[in-house]
XYZ file of C-alpha atoms in Angstrom:
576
model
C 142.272 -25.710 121.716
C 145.763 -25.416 119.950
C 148.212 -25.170 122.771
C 151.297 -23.381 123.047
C 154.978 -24.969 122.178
C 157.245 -24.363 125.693
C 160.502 -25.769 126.685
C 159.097 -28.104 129.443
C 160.183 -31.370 131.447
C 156.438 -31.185 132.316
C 153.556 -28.926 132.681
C 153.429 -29.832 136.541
C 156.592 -30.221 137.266
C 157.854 -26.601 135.307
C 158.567 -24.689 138.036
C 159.974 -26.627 140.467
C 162.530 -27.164 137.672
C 162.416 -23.428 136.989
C 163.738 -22.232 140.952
C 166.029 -26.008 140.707
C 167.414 -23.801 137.099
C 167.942 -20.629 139.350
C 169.236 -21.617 142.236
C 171.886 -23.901 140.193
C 173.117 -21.240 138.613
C 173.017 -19.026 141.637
C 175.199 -19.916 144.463
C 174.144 -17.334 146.542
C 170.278 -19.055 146.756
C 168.991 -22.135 147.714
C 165.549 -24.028 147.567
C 163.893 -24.900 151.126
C 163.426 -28.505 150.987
C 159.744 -29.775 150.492
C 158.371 -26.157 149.494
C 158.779 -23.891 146.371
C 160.594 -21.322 148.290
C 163.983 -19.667 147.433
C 165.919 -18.336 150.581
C 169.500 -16.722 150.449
C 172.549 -19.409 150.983
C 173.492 -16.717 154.028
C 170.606 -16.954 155.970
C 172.073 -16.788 159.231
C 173.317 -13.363 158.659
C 169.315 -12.300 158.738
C 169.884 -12.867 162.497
C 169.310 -9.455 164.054
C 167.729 -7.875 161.598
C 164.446 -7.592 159.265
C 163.471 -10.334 157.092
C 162.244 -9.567 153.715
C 159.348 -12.167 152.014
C 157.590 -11.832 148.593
C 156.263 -14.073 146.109
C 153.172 -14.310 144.134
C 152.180 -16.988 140.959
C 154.580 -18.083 138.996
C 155.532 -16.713 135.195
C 156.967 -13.610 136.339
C 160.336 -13.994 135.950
C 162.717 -12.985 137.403
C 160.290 -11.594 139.499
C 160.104 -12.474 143.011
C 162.970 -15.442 143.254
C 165.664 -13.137 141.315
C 165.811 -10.519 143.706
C 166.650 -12.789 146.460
C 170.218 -11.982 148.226
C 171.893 -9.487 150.441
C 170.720 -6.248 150.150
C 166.985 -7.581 148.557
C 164.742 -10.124 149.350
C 165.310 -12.989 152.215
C 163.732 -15.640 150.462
C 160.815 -15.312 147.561
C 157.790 -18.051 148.044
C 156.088 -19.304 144.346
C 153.325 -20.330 143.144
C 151.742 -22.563 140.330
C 152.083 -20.111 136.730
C 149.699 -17.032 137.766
C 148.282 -18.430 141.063
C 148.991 -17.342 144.749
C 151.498 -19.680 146.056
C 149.751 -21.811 149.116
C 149.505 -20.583 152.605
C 151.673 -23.795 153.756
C 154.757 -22.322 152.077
C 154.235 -18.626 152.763
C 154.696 -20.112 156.630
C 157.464 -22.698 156.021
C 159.388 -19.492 154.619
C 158.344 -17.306 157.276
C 159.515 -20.119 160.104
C 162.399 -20.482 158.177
C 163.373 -16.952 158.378
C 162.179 -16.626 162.194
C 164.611 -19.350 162.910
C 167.463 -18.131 161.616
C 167.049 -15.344 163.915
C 165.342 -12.624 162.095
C 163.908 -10.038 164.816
C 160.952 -9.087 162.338
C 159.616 -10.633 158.958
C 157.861 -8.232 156.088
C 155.772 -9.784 153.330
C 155.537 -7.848 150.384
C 152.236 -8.839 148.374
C 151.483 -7.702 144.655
C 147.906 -6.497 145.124
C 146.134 -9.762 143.856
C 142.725 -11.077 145.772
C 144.576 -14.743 145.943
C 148.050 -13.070 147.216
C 146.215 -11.205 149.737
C 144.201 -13.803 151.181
C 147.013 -16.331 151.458
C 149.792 -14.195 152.765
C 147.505 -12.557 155.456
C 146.444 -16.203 156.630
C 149.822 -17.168 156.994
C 150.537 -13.805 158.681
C 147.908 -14.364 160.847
C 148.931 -18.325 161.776
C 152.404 -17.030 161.982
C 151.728 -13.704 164.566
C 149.767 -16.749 166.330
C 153.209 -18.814 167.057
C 155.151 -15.323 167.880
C 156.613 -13.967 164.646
C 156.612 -10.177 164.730
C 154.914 -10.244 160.808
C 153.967 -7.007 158.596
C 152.667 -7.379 155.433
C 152.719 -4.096 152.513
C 150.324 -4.419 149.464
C 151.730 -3.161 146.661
C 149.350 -1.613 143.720
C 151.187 0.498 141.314
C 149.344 0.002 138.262
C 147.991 3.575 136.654
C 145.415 2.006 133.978
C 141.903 2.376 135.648
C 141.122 6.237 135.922
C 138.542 5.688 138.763
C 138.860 3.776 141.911
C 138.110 0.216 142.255
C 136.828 -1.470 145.410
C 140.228 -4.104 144.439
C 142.345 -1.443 144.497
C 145.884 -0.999 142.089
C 147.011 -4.019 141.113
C 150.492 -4.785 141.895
C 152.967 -4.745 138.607
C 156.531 -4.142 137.897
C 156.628 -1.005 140.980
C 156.585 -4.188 143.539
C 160.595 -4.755 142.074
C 161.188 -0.995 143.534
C 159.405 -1.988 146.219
C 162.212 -4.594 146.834
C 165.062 -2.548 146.729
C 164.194 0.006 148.788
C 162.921 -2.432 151.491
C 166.238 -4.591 151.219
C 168.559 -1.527 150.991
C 166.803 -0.366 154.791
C 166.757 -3.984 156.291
C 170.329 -4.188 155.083
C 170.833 -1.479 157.399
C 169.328 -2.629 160.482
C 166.258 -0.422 160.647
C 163.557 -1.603 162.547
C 160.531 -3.198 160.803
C 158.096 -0.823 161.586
C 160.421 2.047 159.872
C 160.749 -0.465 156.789
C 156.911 -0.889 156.477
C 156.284 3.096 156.856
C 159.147 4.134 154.396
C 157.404 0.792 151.743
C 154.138 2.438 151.753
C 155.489 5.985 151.729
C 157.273 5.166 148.708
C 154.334 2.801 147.224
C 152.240 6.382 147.149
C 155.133 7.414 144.556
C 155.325 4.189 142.104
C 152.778 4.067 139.150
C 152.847 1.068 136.117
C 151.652 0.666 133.038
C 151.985 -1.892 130.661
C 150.986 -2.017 126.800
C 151.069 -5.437 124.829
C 151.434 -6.281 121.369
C 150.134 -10.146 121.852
C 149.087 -12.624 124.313
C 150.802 -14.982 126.525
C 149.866 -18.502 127.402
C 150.089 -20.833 130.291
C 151.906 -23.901 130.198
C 149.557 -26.595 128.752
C 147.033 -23.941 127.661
C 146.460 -21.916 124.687
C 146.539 -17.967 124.614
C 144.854 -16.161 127.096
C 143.131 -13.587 124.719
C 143.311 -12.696 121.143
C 144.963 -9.406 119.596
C 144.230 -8.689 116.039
C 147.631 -8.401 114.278
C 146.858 -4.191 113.866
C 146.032 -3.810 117.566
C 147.803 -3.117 120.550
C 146.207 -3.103 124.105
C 146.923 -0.573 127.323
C 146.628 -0.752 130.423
C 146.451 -5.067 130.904
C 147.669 -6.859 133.523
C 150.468 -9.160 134.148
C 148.244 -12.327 133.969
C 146.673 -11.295 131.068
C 143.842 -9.556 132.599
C 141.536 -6.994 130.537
C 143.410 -3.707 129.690
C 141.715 -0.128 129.585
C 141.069 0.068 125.512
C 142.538 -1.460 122.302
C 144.108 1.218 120.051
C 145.527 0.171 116.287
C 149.257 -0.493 116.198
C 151.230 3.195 116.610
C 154.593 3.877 116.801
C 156.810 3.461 119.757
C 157.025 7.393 120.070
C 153.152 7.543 120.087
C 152.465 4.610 121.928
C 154.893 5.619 124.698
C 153.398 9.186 124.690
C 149.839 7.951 124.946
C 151.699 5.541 128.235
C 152.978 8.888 129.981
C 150.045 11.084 129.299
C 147.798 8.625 130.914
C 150.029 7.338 133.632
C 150.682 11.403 134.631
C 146.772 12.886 133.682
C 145.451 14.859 136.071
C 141.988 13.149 135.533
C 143.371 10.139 136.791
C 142.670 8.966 140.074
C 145.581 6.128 139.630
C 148.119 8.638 138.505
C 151.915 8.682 139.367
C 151.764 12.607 140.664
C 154.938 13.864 139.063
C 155.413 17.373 137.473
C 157.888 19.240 135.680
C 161.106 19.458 137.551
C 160.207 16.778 139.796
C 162.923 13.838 140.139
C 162.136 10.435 138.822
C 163.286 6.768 138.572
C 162.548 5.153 134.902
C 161.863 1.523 134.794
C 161.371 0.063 130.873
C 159.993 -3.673 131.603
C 159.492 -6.342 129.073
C 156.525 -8.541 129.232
C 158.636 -11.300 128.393
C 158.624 -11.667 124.571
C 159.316 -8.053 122.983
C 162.746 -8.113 121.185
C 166.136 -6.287 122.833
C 165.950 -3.617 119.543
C 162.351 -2.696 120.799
C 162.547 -2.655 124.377
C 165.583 -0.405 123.492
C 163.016 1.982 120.978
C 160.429 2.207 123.673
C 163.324 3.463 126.295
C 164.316 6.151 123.903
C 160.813 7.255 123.064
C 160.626 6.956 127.240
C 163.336 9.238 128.103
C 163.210 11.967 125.248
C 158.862 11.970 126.519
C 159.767 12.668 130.179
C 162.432 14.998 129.218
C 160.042 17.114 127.110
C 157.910 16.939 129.780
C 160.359 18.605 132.030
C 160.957 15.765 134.380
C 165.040 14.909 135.691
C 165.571 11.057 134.983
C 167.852 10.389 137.710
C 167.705 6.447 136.962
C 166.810 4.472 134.490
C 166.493 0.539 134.429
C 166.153 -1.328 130.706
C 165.386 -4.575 130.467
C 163.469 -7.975 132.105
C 162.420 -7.591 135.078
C 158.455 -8.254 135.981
C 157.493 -10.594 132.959
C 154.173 -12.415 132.135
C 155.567 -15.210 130.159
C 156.311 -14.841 126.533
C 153.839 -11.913 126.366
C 154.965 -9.122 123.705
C 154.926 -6.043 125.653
C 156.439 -3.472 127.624
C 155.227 -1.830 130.967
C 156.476 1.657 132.161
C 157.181 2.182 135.896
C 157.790 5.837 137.296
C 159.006 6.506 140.983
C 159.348 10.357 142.131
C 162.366 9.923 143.490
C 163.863 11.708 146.815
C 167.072 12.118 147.815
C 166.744 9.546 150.341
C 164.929 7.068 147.627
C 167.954 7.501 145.214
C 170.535 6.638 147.613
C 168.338 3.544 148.688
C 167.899 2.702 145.105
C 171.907 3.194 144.718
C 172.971 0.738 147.287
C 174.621 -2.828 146.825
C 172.840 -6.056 146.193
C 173.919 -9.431 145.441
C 170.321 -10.365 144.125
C 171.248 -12.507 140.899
C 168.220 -10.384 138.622
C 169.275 -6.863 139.922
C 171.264 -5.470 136.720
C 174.057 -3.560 137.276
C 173.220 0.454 137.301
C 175.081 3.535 137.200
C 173.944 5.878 140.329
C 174.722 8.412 137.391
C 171.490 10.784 136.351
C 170.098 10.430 132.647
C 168.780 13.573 132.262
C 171.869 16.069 131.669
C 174.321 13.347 130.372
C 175.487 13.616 127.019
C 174.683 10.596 124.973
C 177.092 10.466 122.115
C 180.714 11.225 121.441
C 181.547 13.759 118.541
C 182.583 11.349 115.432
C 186.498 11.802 114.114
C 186.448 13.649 111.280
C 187.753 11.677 108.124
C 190.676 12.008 106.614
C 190.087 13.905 103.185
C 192.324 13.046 100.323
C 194.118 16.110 98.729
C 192.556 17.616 96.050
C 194.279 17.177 92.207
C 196.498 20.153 92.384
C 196.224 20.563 88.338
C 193.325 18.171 87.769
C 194.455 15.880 84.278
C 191.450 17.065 82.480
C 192.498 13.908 79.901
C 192.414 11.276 82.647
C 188.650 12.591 84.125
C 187.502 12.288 81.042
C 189.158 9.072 80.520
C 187.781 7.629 83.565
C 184.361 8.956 82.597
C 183.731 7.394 79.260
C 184.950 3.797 81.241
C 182.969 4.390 84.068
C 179.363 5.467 81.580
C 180.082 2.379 79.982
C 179.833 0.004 82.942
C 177.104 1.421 84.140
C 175.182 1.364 80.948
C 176.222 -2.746 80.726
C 175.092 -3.292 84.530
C 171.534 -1.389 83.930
C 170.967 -3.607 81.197
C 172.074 -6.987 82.666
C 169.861 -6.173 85.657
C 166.693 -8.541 84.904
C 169.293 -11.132 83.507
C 171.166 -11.231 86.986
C 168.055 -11.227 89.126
C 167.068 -14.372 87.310
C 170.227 -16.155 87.746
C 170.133 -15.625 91.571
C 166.737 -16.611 92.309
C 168.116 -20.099 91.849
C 170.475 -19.799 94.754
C 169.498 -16.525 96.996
C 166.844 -13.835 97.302
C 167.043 -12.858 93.245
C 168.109 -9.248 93.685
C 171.676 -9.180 92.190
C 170.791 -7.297 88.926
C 168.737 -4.902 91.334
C 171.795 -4.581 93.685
C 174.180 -4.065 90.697
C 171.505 -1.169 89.201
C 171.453 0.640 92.154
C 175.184 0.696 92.548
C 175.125 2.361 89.189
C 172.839 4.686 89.287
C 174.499 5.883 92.370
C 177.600 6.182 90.139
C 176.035 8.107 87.772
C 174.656 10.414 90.339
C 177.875 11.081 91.940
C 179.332 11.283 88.333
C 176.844 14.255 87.660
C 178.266 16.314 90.241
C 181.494 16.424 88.864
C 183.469 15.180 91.990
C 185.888 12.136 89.260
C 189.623 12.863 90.735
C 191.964 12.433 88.148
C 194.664 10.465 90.210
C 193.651 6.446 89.995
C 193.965 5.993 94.213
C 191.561 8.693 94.453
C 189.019 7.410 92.193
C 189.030 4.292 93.398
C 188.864 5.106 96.968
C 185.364 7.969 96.077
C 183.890 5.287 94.456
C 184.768 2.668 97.314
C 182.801 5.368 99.587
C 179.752 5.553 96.893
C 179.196 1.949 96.609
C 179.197 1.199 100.391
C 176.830 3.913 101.308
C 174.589 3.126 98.206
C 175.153 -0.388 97.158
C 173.977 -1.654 100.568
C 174.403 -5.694 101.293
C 177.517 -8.257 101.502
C 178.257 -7.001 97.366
C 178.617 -2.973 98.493
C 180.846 -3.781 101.204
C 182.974 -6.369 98.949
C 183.239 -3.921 96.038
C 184.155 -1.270 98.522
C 186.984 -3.298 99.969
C 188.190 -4.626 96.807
C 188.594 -0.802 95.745
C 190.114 0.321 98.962
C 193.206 -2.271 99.197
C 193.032 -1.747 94.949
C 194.027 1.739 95.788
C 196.661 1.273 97.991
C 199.186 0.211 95.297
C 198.252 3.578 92.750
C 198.916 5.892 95.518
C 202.641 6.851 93.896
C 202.362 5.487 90.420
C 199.850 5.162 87.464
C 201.211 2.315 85.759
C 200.111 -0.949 83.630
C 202.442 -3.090 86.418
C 200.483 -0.846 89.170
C 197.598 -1.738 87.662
C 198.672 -5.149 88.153
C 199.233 -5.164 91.541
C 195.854 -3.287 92.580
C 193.673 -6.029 90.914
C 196.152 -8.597 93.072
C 195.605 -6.305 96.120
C 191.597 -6.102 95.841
C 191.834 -9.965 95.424
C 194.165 -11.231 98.543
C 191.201 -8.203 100.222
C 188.305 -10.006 99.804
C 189.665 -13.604 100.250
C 191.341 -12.296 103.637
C 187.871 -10.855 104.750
C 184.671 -12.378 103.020
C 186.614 -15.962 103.117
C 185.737 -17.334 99.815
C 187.999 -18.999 97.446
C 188.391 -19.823 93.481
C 186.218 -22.816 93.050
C 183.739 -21.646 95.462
C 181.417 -20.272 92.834
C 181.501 -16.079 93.996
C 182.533 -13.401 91.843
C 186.055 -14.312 93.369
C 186.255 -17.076 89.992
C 186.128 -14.157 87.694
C 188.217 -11.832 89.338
C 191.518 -14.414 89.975
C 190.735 -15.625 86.668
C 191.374 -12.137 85.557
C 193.964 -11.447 88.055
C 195.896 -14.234 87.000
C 195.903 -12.581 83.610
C 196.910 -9.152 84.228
C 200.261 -10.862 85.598
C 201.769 -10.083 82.005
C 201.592 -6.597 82.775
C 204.375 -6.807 85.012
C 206.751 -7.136 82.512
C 207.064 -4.499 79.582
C 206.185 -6.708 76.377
C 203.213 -7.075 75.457
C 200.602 -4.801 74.641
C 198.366 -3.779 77.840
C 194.878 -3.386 76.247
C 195.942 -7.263 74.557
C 196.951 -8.227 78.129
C 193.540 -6.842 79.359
C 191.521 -8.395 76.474
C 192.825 -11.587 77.149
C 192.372 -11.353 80.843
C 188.762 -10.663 80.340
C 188.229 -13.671 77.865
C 189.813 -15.880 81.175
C 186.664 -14.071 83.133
C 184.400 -14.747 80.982
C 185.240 -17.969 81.038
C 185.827 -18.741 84.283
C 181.866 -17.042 85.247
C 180.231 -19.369 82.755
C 182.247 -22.868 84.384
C 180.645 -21.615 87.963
C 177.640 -23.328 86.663
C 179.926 -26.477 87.063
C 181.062 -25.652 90.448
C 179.738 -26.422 94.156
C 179.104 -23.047 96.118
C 181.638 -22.881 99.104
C 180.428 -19.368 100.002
C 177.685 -17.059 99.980
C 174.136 -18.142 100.246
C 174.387 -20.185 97.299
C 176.203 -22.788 100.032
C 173.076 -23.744 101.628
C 171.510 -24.639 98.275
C 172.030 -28.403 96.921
C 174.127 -28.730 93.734
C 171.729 -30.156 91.836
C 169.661 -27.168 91.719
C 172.491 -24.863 91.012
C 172.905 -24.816 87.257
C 173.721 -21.815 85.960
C 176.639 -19.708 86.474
C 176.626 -17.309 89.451
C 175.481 -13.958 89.008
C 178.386 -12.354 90.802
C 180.790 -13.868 88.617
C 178.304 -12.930 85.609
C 178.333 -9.497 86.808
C 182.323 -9.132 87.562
C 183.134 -10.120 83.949
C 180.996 -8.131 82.596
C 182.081 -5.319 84.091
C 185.564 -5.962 83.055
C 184.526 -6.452 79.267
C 182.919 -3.226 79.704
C 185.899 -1.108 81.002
C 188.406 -2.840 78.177
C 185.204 -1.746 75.085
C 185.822 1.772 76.769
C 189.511 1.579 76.793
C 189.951 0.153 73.293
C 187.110 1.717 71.704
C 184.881 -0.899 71.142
């Protein structure tokens, strides 16, 4: 049996060294000596009032010791990974708690056989040495359409379970009001959970197999047996099939909400689906409830009833009360409890209306000369990069992913589109700033978003003169641009060797001898040359860095690519 790679000390040591981790980093908590049980730092301040117990098998984190702390839990008891902690330290917490002072204790069990049996002994041994002692099953779990002699199993509706509770004992309210307002609102809670893969036990393999096209609904937290396996969907369809189920009619397990009812959303990873998921699912979550005409007055997003590094998200729903909402609302110093607006969902609005952009003027009397000008120089480029594109992909499978002459292609054909429609300005700033826009929305990658800064500070110095000097100074202005923001250098084997090579040429233009298209000729000889010694050089930047020397010899594409485009726009200037 392959077994799993964890970050362990030690299989049987993992999580003792898991509530030492928590309670480190949590000053409010603290570890009762001898037993894996996690017990506020304040304890004495439960004198007078309700105590608050939970627990279950470890691997659920941050479920039960993260919600531990005024306003939550009194102390949290754990167990091995997925087994019922031992009746020895249900009672050391309960004695604990009863000592401090609290006038009642509640245990509230997930509704596992194991977590039953061992919290109601010690409930029993504990009612036997005077402790006032409830105990609330929780089973919120929606997947099994029919009743079973078990009962719901407890899930990710037990963390509601905790709040509420907490938020009443906070109050003072006597344990018998607690435990009828837990299982009033434990009628109200329904779970379920979808994975995408398995999760394993420390020292153990995976506890079942998914194919890599299949998803399965309806599983439990430990891994148990879901309702059905269904081929991978989409989060909107997946989440759809979640709520339809969770909400049918036909289902004897439902959470009985309809439209126009009130509701709490929780969106719970398993433990290993990615942040950009969880937040997909909570979209497809909210805009399904929504169109079912429920009011989201909360929503939680995020970790928060796990089953190890299982790939999957569960879906809680509470119908929420007035009452529920401002129990849900109040303040908690438990270390796992995420911050929440007491702000509904359903109603807000989600996005802020985007400022619009700044247009450039139009050409009052368009230089027909200059468009066409600019035309002929910019059909010419794109013809040479179109053609060099198979050339340019070869050169950078050497030192990156080989799609520079594919990059470069689609950059012009999105030139040539946007030349169709007939939008070339005829004043220099403004062509050089439309096709700064074209190339970053169609170029894509680190090259679109240097060309399109190189343009944009290029422009800057053409916005009151079209002249060689300005000319000049816009190359010198796209350079110091993409030094100052992609933080490559000459030498360090980037399209930056061509352009300062050619930059450093164009200085002549600054004075008025010489002839410009000589000046520009020359300049792109020093390009040319400088692209061909990249083969020579070691990369500093780019992707090329992380490849060794050795295997670097030929020139870098971008350089390639950069004096080639300059030969191309002095052939269309001088006729070539």
């Amino acid at each position: 049996m392959e077994v799993s790679k964890k970050l362990l000390n030690s299989v049987p040591g993992c999580v003792d060294d898991a509530l030492r981790g928590l309670s480190s980093c949590s000053p409010g908590l603290r570890v009762l000596q001898g037993h894996r049980v996690v017990l506020r730092a304040d304890l004495e301040k439960v004198k007078g009032r309700v105590a608050l117990l939970s627990g279950g098998g470890s691997g659920h984190e941050p479920a039960h010791a993260g919600y531990v702390g005024r306003g939550m839990l009194t102390g949290a008891i754990a167990g091995p990974v997925f087994t019922s902690p031992p009746v020895g330290s249900i009672l050391a917490a309960i004695r604990a708690v009863a000592n401090a002072g609290a006038v009642g204790v509640l245990l509230i069990v997930k509704n596992y056989t194991g977590d039953r049996l061992n919290f109601g002994l010690a409930l029993e041994r504990a009612r036997r040495e005077g402790v006032d002692v409830e105990m609330a099953v929780i089973g919120d779990d929606c997947a099994f359409t029919s009743p079973r002699k078990a009962g719901r199993r407890g899930l990710c509706g037990t963390v509601l379970i905790h709040k509420i509770a907490g938020a009443l004992a906070e109050e003072g309210k006597h344990l018998q009001e607690i435990l009828h307002a837990v299982e009033s609102a434990a009628t109200k809670i329904g779970t379920l959970g979808v994975s995408l893969s398995s999760c394993s036990v420390p020292g153990s393999g995976p506890t079942f197999h998914l194919a890599a096209d299949e998803l399965e609904l309806g599983l439990g937290i430990h891994g148990e047996a879901g309702i059905r396996r269904d081929k991978m969907m989409s989060s909107d369809k997946v989440v759809s099939v979640m709520i339809d189920h969770m909400t049918s009619s036909s289902n004897k397990s439902r959470v009985d909400v309809n439209s126009g009812d009130s509701v709490i959303l929780v969106v719970n990873n398993l433990g290993g689906l990615s942040c950009l998921e969880l937040q997909i699912v909570a979209d497809s979550a909210v805009r399904c409830l929504e169109g079912k005409g429920l009011q989201i007055e909360r929503a939680m997003l995020g970790s928060f009833m796990t089953a190890l590094e299982m790939s999957g998200v569960s879906l809680t729903i509470l119908k929420a009360s007035e009452e529920l909402l401002r129990l849900f609302d109040s303040d908690t110093a438990a270390p796992a409890w995420p911050r929440l607006s007491s702000l509904p969902v359903t109603g807000q609005t989600h996005t802020f209306p985007s400022a619009p952009e700044t247009s450039q003027p139009e050409d009052l009397e368009p230089d027909a000369a200059a468009v066409q000008l600019y035309s002929n120089v910019l059909s010419h480029v794109c013809r040479t990069v179109l053609a060099m594109q198979e050339e340019l992909n070869e050169l950078d499978r050497a030192a990156g992913d080989g799609d520079c002459g594919s990059t470069h292609a689609r950059a012009a054909r999105a030139i040539q589109d946007w030349m169709s429609e007939g939008q070339i300005p005829s004043h220099p700033a403004r062509l050089l700033t439309a096709l700064s826009h074209v190339l970053l929305e169609k170029m894509g990658g680190t090259s679109g978003a240097l060309y399109s800064l190189f343009l944009t500070a290029a422009a800057q110095p053409l916005q009151k003169e079209n002249v060689p000097h300005a000319w000049a100074d816009a190359m010198d202005a796209g350079i110091e641009a993409m030094q100052r923001y992609g933080g490559a250098e000459p030498g360090d084997r980037t399209m930056l060797d061509a352009l300062c090579a050619a930059g450093h040429g164009l200085q002549s233009l600054s004075s008025a001898q010489g002839d410009a298209l000589e000046i520009l000729r020359s300049a792109v000889q020093s390009a040319s040359e400088a692209a061909e010694d990249t083969r020579h050089m070691t990369a500093g930047a780019g992707r090329a860095s992380y490849i060794g020397s050795s295997a670097l010899s030929q020139p870098d594409p971008g350089a390639k690519a950069v004096a080639a485009i300059l030969r191309a726009v002095w052939e269309a200037l001088s006729g070539k």
